[in-house]
Amino acid sequence: MRITIVCRACHSKFAFERPLPACPNCNNGWLDAEYELTHPQQNGHLAQRGQAWLQQLDQRGTSLWRYRELLPLHHDENIVSLGEGWTPLLKAQNLGLMLGHPNIYIKDERQGPTGSFKDRQAAIAISAMKEAGVKEAVVASTGNVAIAYSAYSARAGIKLWVFVTSSVPAEKMREVALYGSEVIKVAGTYDEAKRVAAEFAASKNLFLDRGIKAIAAKEAMKTLAFEIAEQLGSIEAGQNPAILNGSQHPWRTPDWYLQAVSGGMGPVGVMKGFAELKRLGLVSKLPKLACFQTSGCAPMAHAFHRGLATAVPIKEPRTDITTLATGAPGEAYEVLRELILQHGGTIDAITDVAAFNALHLVAKMDGISVEPATAVTFAGLFKLIREGKILPHESVVINCSGHTFPVEKHIIGEHYTRDMTLPDTGELAKMNSSREEGILTALEELDSRVQRIVIVEDNPDAARLIRRILQAQGDFLIDEAHNGQSGLRLIQETRPNLVILDLMMPELDGFGVVEAMKADPTLKETPIIVITAKELTKDEKMRLKGQIKALLQKGSFMDSDLLHDIQKALP
């Protein structure tokens, strides 16, 4: 394998020997790596080399190092690993059903060794430092890089100086210190922390990690693309065995790749990975790229929508999502803009409020607790779907960049538990019976649900989705029926406060249920919300007019839409 370094500015090429701070010809700091899978004098087209490389992967384990030939390291003995990479690609079942987009996938980077996608960067960067003989290094971070680099530096025997902003949660700073790193808290912005870190490294003649401009960072992030393409191919092969080709399934590129950005390193590296796979003949295209920033610090989004080739720095970020608070993205914006103009996509700004709402929704609907930066990505997904930019048939991969643990107070607030006090009778003879009665009373008090809702829906997935939306609020008693006849009987027996009704059902359809309820003096005032996949005709709409409280279309409503209509319908 041969690694060639290419300067983005002057396009000079030279052999890769060790990490460099800049191009030796023009002093530009943005360098990229190119690879030859075989010696250029050997026979075989590039696509054939790609297929030969693909066959080797069958013999390897599941970590990012399975792609060893396309990573910037000369000798395997310098690999520093904690088992990073090959994280799951999870289908967003309930979210996809709610949004009417069945091909939404979550690349779950929470499951890395230190809980974020920065473990990939740390593994490659620290391995490269070890190979170069680095004994001490300096890095600036908003949290996740500091933790990941600290863990891997400890394993490699490298002393690390970490410069963080004062807005980084104390829990993260303590974890960085736990690994033995020196933590320097800078009372300023992340851009100022980077400047101070660079000055410190220069004054002490220490190795400075340069983030996105360095070879290691981009090369680490491209392994996300390799895994996504391999995993999507496997998923599609499992869904349709006819596409299998011998023992190898084809790799697949999603239609969209989505990620929140601060400096922009992640998607730059991911798109480089997809480009390398296309060059090797393993995929046929690159995905459209959607990047998201918080509206309180969105220099890329502002520049993109104004058609600017360079981003105007923001001096004072105003956001609670500190991991995305990079005010001066520099050259990364230019690279992302070029990729989007070539392959399609956007860079959008998302409010903190929308992000935290999305964080709650993803956790409650699909059981995935994400960090605020990932919540920005999910809020961006909802925005693009509502705007019609992501179509229902398109496949989407979201970078779930990290875990929200420990949960910051402003995400969930103070009052998230209910108190339960067990009785103390004071008399031994009466203790058992009194205690049992007291526990029953306490349990009844805990269950404060007073509103009863009946769901009448013949599609089990749709019924599960509606139930989950309601359960996440914790305020309702819920009963279900799966056809019109049994639904009507259930309604007559339980006298609910609200009925959520499908229209197209066997035995008795939803129109019949509505008419039967309105003909019953004891049920005619019960509010009804219809949720249907059917496109109603003019006559059908007239048939429901004045009979129901709301009409929602399946696959096009959010949980907040349903809950808003429920609040309006209930007395």
XYZ file of C-alpha atoms in Angstrom:
571
model
C 0.000 0.000 0.000
C 1.209 3.491 -0.839
C -0.142 6.668 0.833
C 0.173 9.978 -0.987
C -0.507 13.349 0.658
C -2.242 15.990 -1.466
C -2.409 19.692 -0.636
C -5.884 21.143 -1.181
C -4.469 24.579 -2.077
C -1.543 23.935 -4.467
C -2.325 20.252 -5.299
C 1.253 19.213 -4.529
C 1.708 15.500 -3.873
C 4.272 13.815 -1.660
C 4.702 10.545 0.201
C 3.152 10.250 3.643
C 5.774 9.573 6.309
C 4.462 11.259 9.464
C 1.825 13.878 10.448
C 2.694 17.308 9.071
C 1.425 20.727 10.239
C 1.186 22.121 6.683
C 2.099 21.643 3.045
C 5.903 21.970 2.660
C 5.423 23.836 -0.638
C 2.732 26.460 0.097
C 2.277 26.158 3.887
C -1.466 25.510 3.542
C -2.807 23.473 6.424
C -5.467 21.383 4.608
C -3.963 18.063 3.560
C -5.679 14.917 2.270
C -4.566 11.318 1.821
C -4.831 9.148 -1.299
C -4.230 5.388 -1.364
C -3.064 2.725 -3.768
C -4.342 -0.726 -2.807
C -1.610 -2.387 -4.855
C 1.728 -1.292 -6.271
C 1.115 0.768 -9.445
C 3.341 -1.584 -11.504
C 1.075 -4.531 -10.775
C -1.688 -5.386 -13.209
C -5.387 -4.837 -12.516
C -7.834 -1.961 -12.896
C -8.831 0.052 -9.843
C -12.307 -1.539 -9.701
C -10.690 -4.999 -9.745
C -8.468 -3.959 -6.854
C -11.585 -2.819 -5.033
C -13.255 -6.200 -5.486
C -10.111 -7.991 -4.331
C -9.993 -5.778 -1.239
C -13.684 -6.478 -0.605
C -13.028 -10.205 -0.497
C -10.348 -9.727 2.163
C -12.876 -8.130 4.523
C -14.695 -11.435 4.979
C -11.704 -12.649 6.975
C -11.630 -9.704 9.373
C -13.274 -8.626 12.584
C -15.810 -5.864 13.050
C -13.919 -2.700 13.943
C -12.855 0.291 11.876
C -9.457 -1.388 11.447
C -11.021 -3.894 9.049
C -10.444 -1.127 6.466
C -6.760 -1.054 7.355
C -5.445 -0.557 3.783
C -7.293 2.753 3.465
C -6.120 4.249 6.757
C -3.019 6.448 7.324
C -0.790 4.132 9.322
C 2.287 2.227 8.145
C 2.728 -0.445 10.811
C 0.047 -2.433 12.622
C 2.018 -2.520 15.865
C 1.241 1.187 16.285
C -2.526 0.680 16.297
C -4.130 1.977 19.501
C -7.584 0.458 19.802
C -10.400 0.178 22.325
C -12.736 -1.681 19.957
C -13.983 1.389 18.101
C -16.098 1.299 14.968
C -18.675 -1.024 13.438
C -21.479 0.570 15.440
C -25.067 -0.546 14.681
C -27.170 0.904 11.889
C -30.634 1.008 13.467
C -33.912 1.511 11.643
C -36.083 4.274 13.128
C -39.228 2.162 13.365
C -41.704 4.425 15.147
C -40.307 7.692 13.819
C -40.382 6.323 10.278
C -43.982 5.210 10.718
C -45.016 8.561 12.165
C -43.277 10.522 9.412
C -44.325 8.245 6.559
C -40.666 7.648 5.685
C -39.838 3.953 6.170
C -36.130 4.132 5.297
C -34.671 6.259 8.103
C -31.558 4.741 9.687
C -29.567 5.803 12.739
C -25.815 5.192 12.831
C -25.516 4.658 16.571
C -22.144 6.131 17.522
C -23.188 6.233 21.191
C -21.865 2.692 21.380
C -18.226 3.650 20.899
C -15.737 3.113 23.753
C -16.255 6.602 25.236
C -19.758 7.136 23.874
C -19.281 9.316 20.783
C -18.129 9.250 17.163
C -14.951 11.044 18.228
C -13.608 7.636 19.273
C -12.901 7.033 15.583
C -10.877 10.225 15.368
C -9.009 9.452 18.578
C -8.111 5.930 17.441
C -6.549 7.117 14.162
C -5.007 10.329 15.521
C -3.429 8.757 18.608
C -2.170 5.777 16.571
C -0.531 8.208 14.140
C 1.026 10.094 17.068
C 2.385 6.853 18.503
C 3.893 5.915 15.133
C 5.489 9.371 14.882
C 7.024 9.046 18.355
C 4.919 11.812 19.942
C 5.201 11.813 23.755
C 3.074 14.868 24.584
C 0.239 16.468 22.620
C -2.201 19.374 22.819
C -5.844 19.423 21.766
C -8.744 21.890 22.035
C -12.252 20.510 22.475
C -15.875 21.204 23.361
C -16.117 17.884 25.204
C -16.255 14.660 23.202
C -12.824 14.951 21.570
C -11.288 15.703 24.965
C -12.755 12.530 26.475
C -11.919 10.271 23.527
C -8.369 11.582 23.076
C -7.742 11.286 26.812
C -8.777 7.629 26.898
C -6.688 6.682 23.861
C -3.701 8.776 25.003
C -3.719 6.927 28.314
C -3.628 3.626 26.428
C -0.799 4.853 24.166
C 1.280 6.393 26.966
C 1.008 9.932 25.604
C 0.577 12.912 27.939
C -2.314 15.088 26.786
C -2.990 18.764 27.417
C -6.678 19.511 26.886
C -8.021 23.052 26.406
C -11.779 23.350 26.905
C -14.211 26.228 27.247
C -15.795 26.993 30.593
C -19.189 26.042 29.141
C -18.201 22.363 28.859
C -20.210 20.403 31.477
C -18.263 19.716 34.660
C -18.990 15.974 34.324
C -17.079 15.870 31.040
C -14.138 17.802 32.484
C -13.950 15.358 35.404
C -13.904 12.404 33.012
C -11.064 13.976 31.026
C -9.097 14.449 34.252
C -9.855 10.867 35.280
C -7.781 9.608 32.330
C -4.798 11.647 33.546
C -4.980 14.505 31.051
C -4.134 18.071 32.029
C -7.365 20.097 31.788
C -7.095 23.835 31.057
C -10.408 25.690 31.210
C -10.494 28.783 28.992
C -12.966 31.504 29.925
C -13.926 32.274 26.345
C -15.299 30.812 23.128
C -14.183 27.570 21.496
C -12.337 29.545 18.823
C -10.420 31.348 21.568
C -9.663 28.022 23.253
C -8.204 26.730 19.968
C -6.028 29.827 19.652
C -4.700 29.516 23.208
C -4.026 25.793 22.698
C -2.033 26.517 19.532
C 0.014 29.188 21.307
C 0.715 26.854 24.217
C 1.806 24.026 21.912
C 4.129 26.368 20.014
C 5.658 27.758 23.214
C 6.378 24.266 24.573
C 7.255 22.715 21.198
C 4.492 20.107 21.619
C 2.508 18.288 18.968
C -0.781 20.122 18.239
C -3.776 18.172 16.967
C -5.188 20.296 14.154
C -8.644 18.728 13.927
C -10.258 18.801 10.502
C -7.157 20.051 8.719
C -5.159 17.036 9.829
C -5.032 13.783 7.885
C -6.154 11.586 10.790
C -9.465 13.312 11.513
C -10.896 13.087 8.000
C -9.557 9.570 7.481
C -11.194 8.421 10.711
C -14.582 9.823 9.761
C -14.585 8.183 6.346
C -14.844 4.807 8.114
C -18.434 5.834 8.891
C -19.105 5.828 5.143
C -17.467 2.426 4.699
C -19.582 0.911 7.475
C -22.816 2.558 6.322
C -22.356 1.309 2.761
C -21.513 -2.207 3.929
C -24.374 -2.324 6.455
C -26.982 -0.887 4.069
C -25.966 -3.462 1.492
C -26.404 -6.205 4.055
C -29.833 -4.873 5.085
C -31.046 -4.716 1.502
C -29.663 -8.187 0.810
C -31.614 -9.505 3.787
C -34.793 -7.824 2.570
C -34.325 -9.039 -1.006
C -32.182 -12.196 -1.347
C -32.351 -11.881 -5.147
C -29.722 -9.131 -5.056
C -27.101 -11.417 -3.500
C -24.107 -12.060 -5.727
C -22.297 -15.189 -4.633
C -21.016 -14.725 -1.107
C -20.768 -10.947 -1.461
C -23.673 -8.546 -1.145
C -23.319 -5.203 -2.944
C -22.575 -2.116 -0.875
C -25.154 0.687 -0.890
C -25.055 4.461 -0.502
C -28.034 6.170 1.178
C -29.896 8.906 -0.655
C -29.173 11.325 2.202
C -26.533 11.624 4.929
C -27.455 13.962 7.830
C -25.257 15.368 10.605
C -25.019 18.389 12.891
C -21.759 20.281 12.432
C -19.489 22.505 14.433
C -16.193 22.486 12.558
C -17.563 20.227 9.805
C -15.044 17.409 10.070
C -17.578 14.567 10.243
C -19.409 15.030 6.949
C -16.218 16.074 5.138
C -14.660 12.748 6.089
C -17.823 10.758 5.411
C -18.177 12.179 1.900
C -14.490 11.445 1.269
C -15.203 7.852 2.254
C -18.118 7.520 -0.153
C -15.988 9.102 -2.891
C -13.251 6.510 -2.327
C -15.803 3.678 -2.502
C -17.142 5.080 -5.775
C -13.616 5.341 -7.157
C -13.088 1.675 -6.265
C -16.319 0.731 -8.028
C -18.042 -0.439 -4.818
C -20.876 2.124 -4.879
C -22.453 4.043 -7.740
C -23.050 7.477 -6.197
C -22.481 9.863 -3.307
C -25.432 10.814 -1.075
C -27.032 14.208 -0.772
C -25.628 15.950 2.279
C -27.616 17.851 4.921
C -25.694 19.630 7.670
C -27.268 21.450 10.609
C -26.121 24.095 13.059
C -27.780 25.728 16.031
C -29.377 29.034 15.124
C -27.346 30.703 17.903
C -24.112 29.742 16.138
C -24.760 29.087 12.446
C -22.086 30.784 10.327
C -22.207 27.994 7.709
C -26.001 27.973 7.414
C -26.180 31.758 7.115
C -23.472 31.839 4.446
C -24.972 28.927 2.499
C -28.431 30.456 2.226
C -26.946 33.794 1.213
C -24.924 32.112 -1.528
C -21.571 33.092 0.013
C -18.424 31.171 -0.860
C -16.909 31.808 2.586
C -18.550 31.930 6.003
C -18.586 35.078 8.117
C -17.372 34.211 11.653
C -19.654 34.637 14.657
C -17.844 36.179 17.629
C -20.276 35.288 20.431
C -22.221 32.029 20.030
C -25.609 32.053 21.778
C -26.640 28.445 22.309
C -26.939 25.899 25.109
C -25.596 23.232 22.734
C -21.950 23.998 23.373
C -20.548 21.116 21.301
C -21.671 22.958 18.160
C -20.438 26.428 19.147
C -17.707 26.978 16.550
C -17.994 30.544 15.336
C -15.240 30.426 12.687
C -15.499 27.262 10.539
C -12.948 28.462 8.009
C -12.104 26.270 5.022
C -14.410 23.452 6.118
C -17.433 25.465 5.014
C -15.951 25.885 1.535
C -15.461 22.114 1.241
C -18.980 21.316 2.467
C -20.501 23.894 0.137
C -18.672 22.405 -2.845
C -19.910 18.906 -1.921
C -23.513 20.077 -1.572
C -23.464 22.031 -4.830
C -22.124 18.933 -6.583
C -24.241 16.214 -4.975
C -27.250 18.060 -3.538
C -28.320 18.935 -0.018
C -28.370 21.914 2.321
C -26.960 23.535 5.463
C -29.747 24.707 7.791
C -30.022 26.401 11.171
C -32.073 24.767 13.957
C -33.210 26.422 17.186
C -32.231 25.009 20.564
C -35.927 24.618 21.392
C -36.576 22.517 18.272
C -33.516 20.398 19.087
C -34.554 19.679 22.673
C -38.091 18.847 21.525
C -36.582 16.397 19.037
C -34.391 14.923 21.777
C -37.472 14.112 23.852
C -39.324 12.719 20.835
C -36.558 10.361 19.705
C -36.101 8.995 23.225
C -39.822 8.467 23.782
C -40.630 7.063 20.333
C -37.671 4.799 19.532
C -35.886 4.400 22.873
C -32.716 6.216 21.802
C -31.264 8.848 24.153
C -29.076 11.198 22.125
C -26.825 14.124 22.879
C -28.105 17.619 21.981
C -25.944 17.783 18.843
C -27.693 14.694 17.470
C -31.039 16.204 18.489
C -30.198 19.114 16.188
C -29.841 16.568 13.372
C -33.215 14.973 14.106
C -34.880 18.394 14.225
C -33.254 19.073 10.855
C -34.664 15.799 9.516
C -38.174 16.803 10.590
C -37.701 20.196 8.921
C -36.574 18.748 5.583
C -39.425 16.210 5.570
C -42.009 18.903 6.283
C -40.538 21.030 3.493
C -40.784 18.096 1.070
C -37.034 18.038 0.414
C -36.603 14.451 1.652
C -39.072 12.219 -0.194
C -40.861 9.226 1.385
C -39.039 6.616 -0.716
C -35.547 7.997 -0.060
C -33.143 6.324 2.366
C -31.676 8.528 5.083
C -28.785 7.887 7.475
C -28.444 10.071 10.574
C -25.179 10.270 12.474
C -26.167 9.684 16.104
C -22.942 11.275 17.266
C -23.135 10.611 21.003
C -25.093 9.888 24.177
C -26.813 12.500 26.327
C -25.550 10.960 29.592
C -25.178 12.707 31.952
C -28.416 14.520 31.147
C -27.982 18.274 31.454
C -30.625 19.971 33.625
C -31.959 22.196 30.867
C -32.945 19.118 28.819
C -35.340 17.479 31.237
C -35.780 19.980 34.070
C -35.912 19.401 37.808
C -39.273 17.653 38.285
C -38.903 14.313 36.531
C -39.768 11.928 39.372
C -42.801 11.241 41.545
C -42.452 10.697 45.270
C -43.895 7.618 46.969
C -43.925 7.400 50.781
C -44.559 3.999 52.364
C -46.669 4.022 55.569
C -45.131 3.353 58.981
C -47.772 1.846 61.327
C -45.572 1.635 64.409
C -47.360 -1.535 65.587
C -45.774 -4.877 64.730
C -49.057 -6.844 64.814
C -50.754 -4.501 62.369
C -47.726 -3.817 60.198
C -48.248 -6.397 57.447
C -51.907 -5.657 56.702
C -51.532 -1.900 57.089
C -48.406 -1.865 54.962
C -50.151 -3.723 52.126
C -53.105 -1.332 52.248
C -50.727 1.632 52.338
C -48.768 0.386 49.331
C -51.976 -0.065 47.339
C -53.073 3.457 48.227
C -49.671 4.872 47.290
C -49.670 3.018 43.983
C -53.117 4.347 43.158
C -51.948 7.874 43.913
C -48.947 7.405 41.650
C -51.201 6.583 38.704
C -52.728 9.990 38.073
C -54.293 9.081 34.724
C -57.878 10.292 34.590
C -58.605 10.510 30.849
C -59.564 7.306 29.027
C -58.890 6.898 25.301
C -59.975 4.121 22.950
C -57.894 3.446 19.826
C -59.751 1.663 17.013
C -57.170 0.677 14.397
C -56.713 -2.545 12.399
C -53.050 -1.926 11.525
C -50.902 -3.170 14.464
C -47.982 -0.856 13.621
C -50.217 2.211 13.429
C -51.948 1.261 16.685
C -48.578 0.788 18.396
C -47.398 4.192 17.184
C -50.496 6.000 18.460
C -50.327 4.167 21.774
C -46.646 5.081 22.160
C -47.324 8.764 21.503
C -49.980 8.715 24.215
C -47.935 6.612 26.647
C -45.026 9.017 26.413
C -47.220 11.671 28.017
C -48.145 9.413 30.953
C -51.616 10.925 31.300
C -54.033 8.488 29.671
C -55.694 5.118 30.196
C -55.606 3.444 26.780
C -57.751 0.637 25.354
C -57.448 -0.831 21.841
C -59.663 -2.616 19.344
C -58.637 -3.868 15.909
C -61.854 -3.738 13.904
C -64.952 -1.599 13.823
C -67.360 -4.033 15.515
C -65.150 -4.806 18.507
C -64.200 -1.127 18.667
C -67.803 -0.032 18.947
C -68.440 -2.612 21.684
C -65.369 -1.390 23.577
C -66.536 2.204 23.311
C -69.999 1.261 24.591
C -68.507 -0.642 27.543
C -65.807 1.820 28.667
C -67.422 5.210 27.841
C -64.053 6.820 26.995
C -63.216 10.514 27.082
C -61.904 10.317 23.499
C -61.875 7.930 20.534
C -59.011 7.769 18.017
C -60.364 6.063 14.929
C -59.178 4.605 11.633
C -61.591 4.697 8.690
C -60.697 1.651 6.607
C -61.372 -1.459 8.732
C -63.011 -4.886 8.271
C -66.579 -5.725 9.412
C -67.541 -2.136 10.243
C -65.573 0.804 8.868
C -64.799 4.035 10.674
C -67.692 5.886 9.052
C -70.044 3.290 10.526
C -68.499 3.639 13.972
C -68.931 7.426 13.848
C -72.579 7.122 12.802
C -73.329 4.521 15.490
C -71.786 6.721 18.184
C -73.723 9.779 17.087
C -76.949 7.741 17.146
C -76.316 6.723 20.781
C -77.421 9.460 23.228
C -74.760 8.355 25.735
C -71.923 8.526 23.194
C -72.874 11.270 20.772
C -70.857 13.924 22.648
C -67.708 11.762 22.858
C -64.988 13.518 20.814
C -63.499 11.596 17.870
C -60.139 12.095 16.145
C -59.745 10.300 12.820
C -56.274 9.162 11.708
C -56.336 7.617 8.256
C -54.188 6.783 5.250
C -57.198 7.198 2.950
C -57.451 10.207 0.672
C -61.002 11.314 1.369
C -63.405 12.203 -1.419
C -65.573 15.292 -1.226
C -68.597 13.181 -0.232
C -66.615 11.402 2.500
C -65.442 14.703 3.931
C -69.046 15.913 4.026
C -70.034 12.686 5.762
C -67.565 13.466 8.587
C -68.173 17.210 8.728
C -69.321 18.268 12.186
C -68.979 14.708 13.485
C -65.276 14.613 14.401
C -62.840 16.927 16.192
C -59.812 16.455 13.938
C -58.573 14.609 10.857
C -54.908 13.532 10.611
C -53.195 11.848 7.683
C -51.042 8.823 8.508
C -47.375 9.344 7.809
C -47.631 13.133 7.832
C -48.262 14.145 11.441
C -45.868 14.624 14.324
C -46.591 13.582 17.895
C -47.161 17.237 18.792
C -49.887 17.498 16.139
C -51.832 14.616 17.663
C -51.350 15.837 21.227
C -52.470 19.331 20.240
C -55.679 17.946 18.738
C -56.242 15.770 21.825
C -55.876 18.781 24.115
C -58.438 20.672 22.054
C -60.843 17.719 21.979
C -60.781 16.766 25.656
C -62.943 18.768 28.074
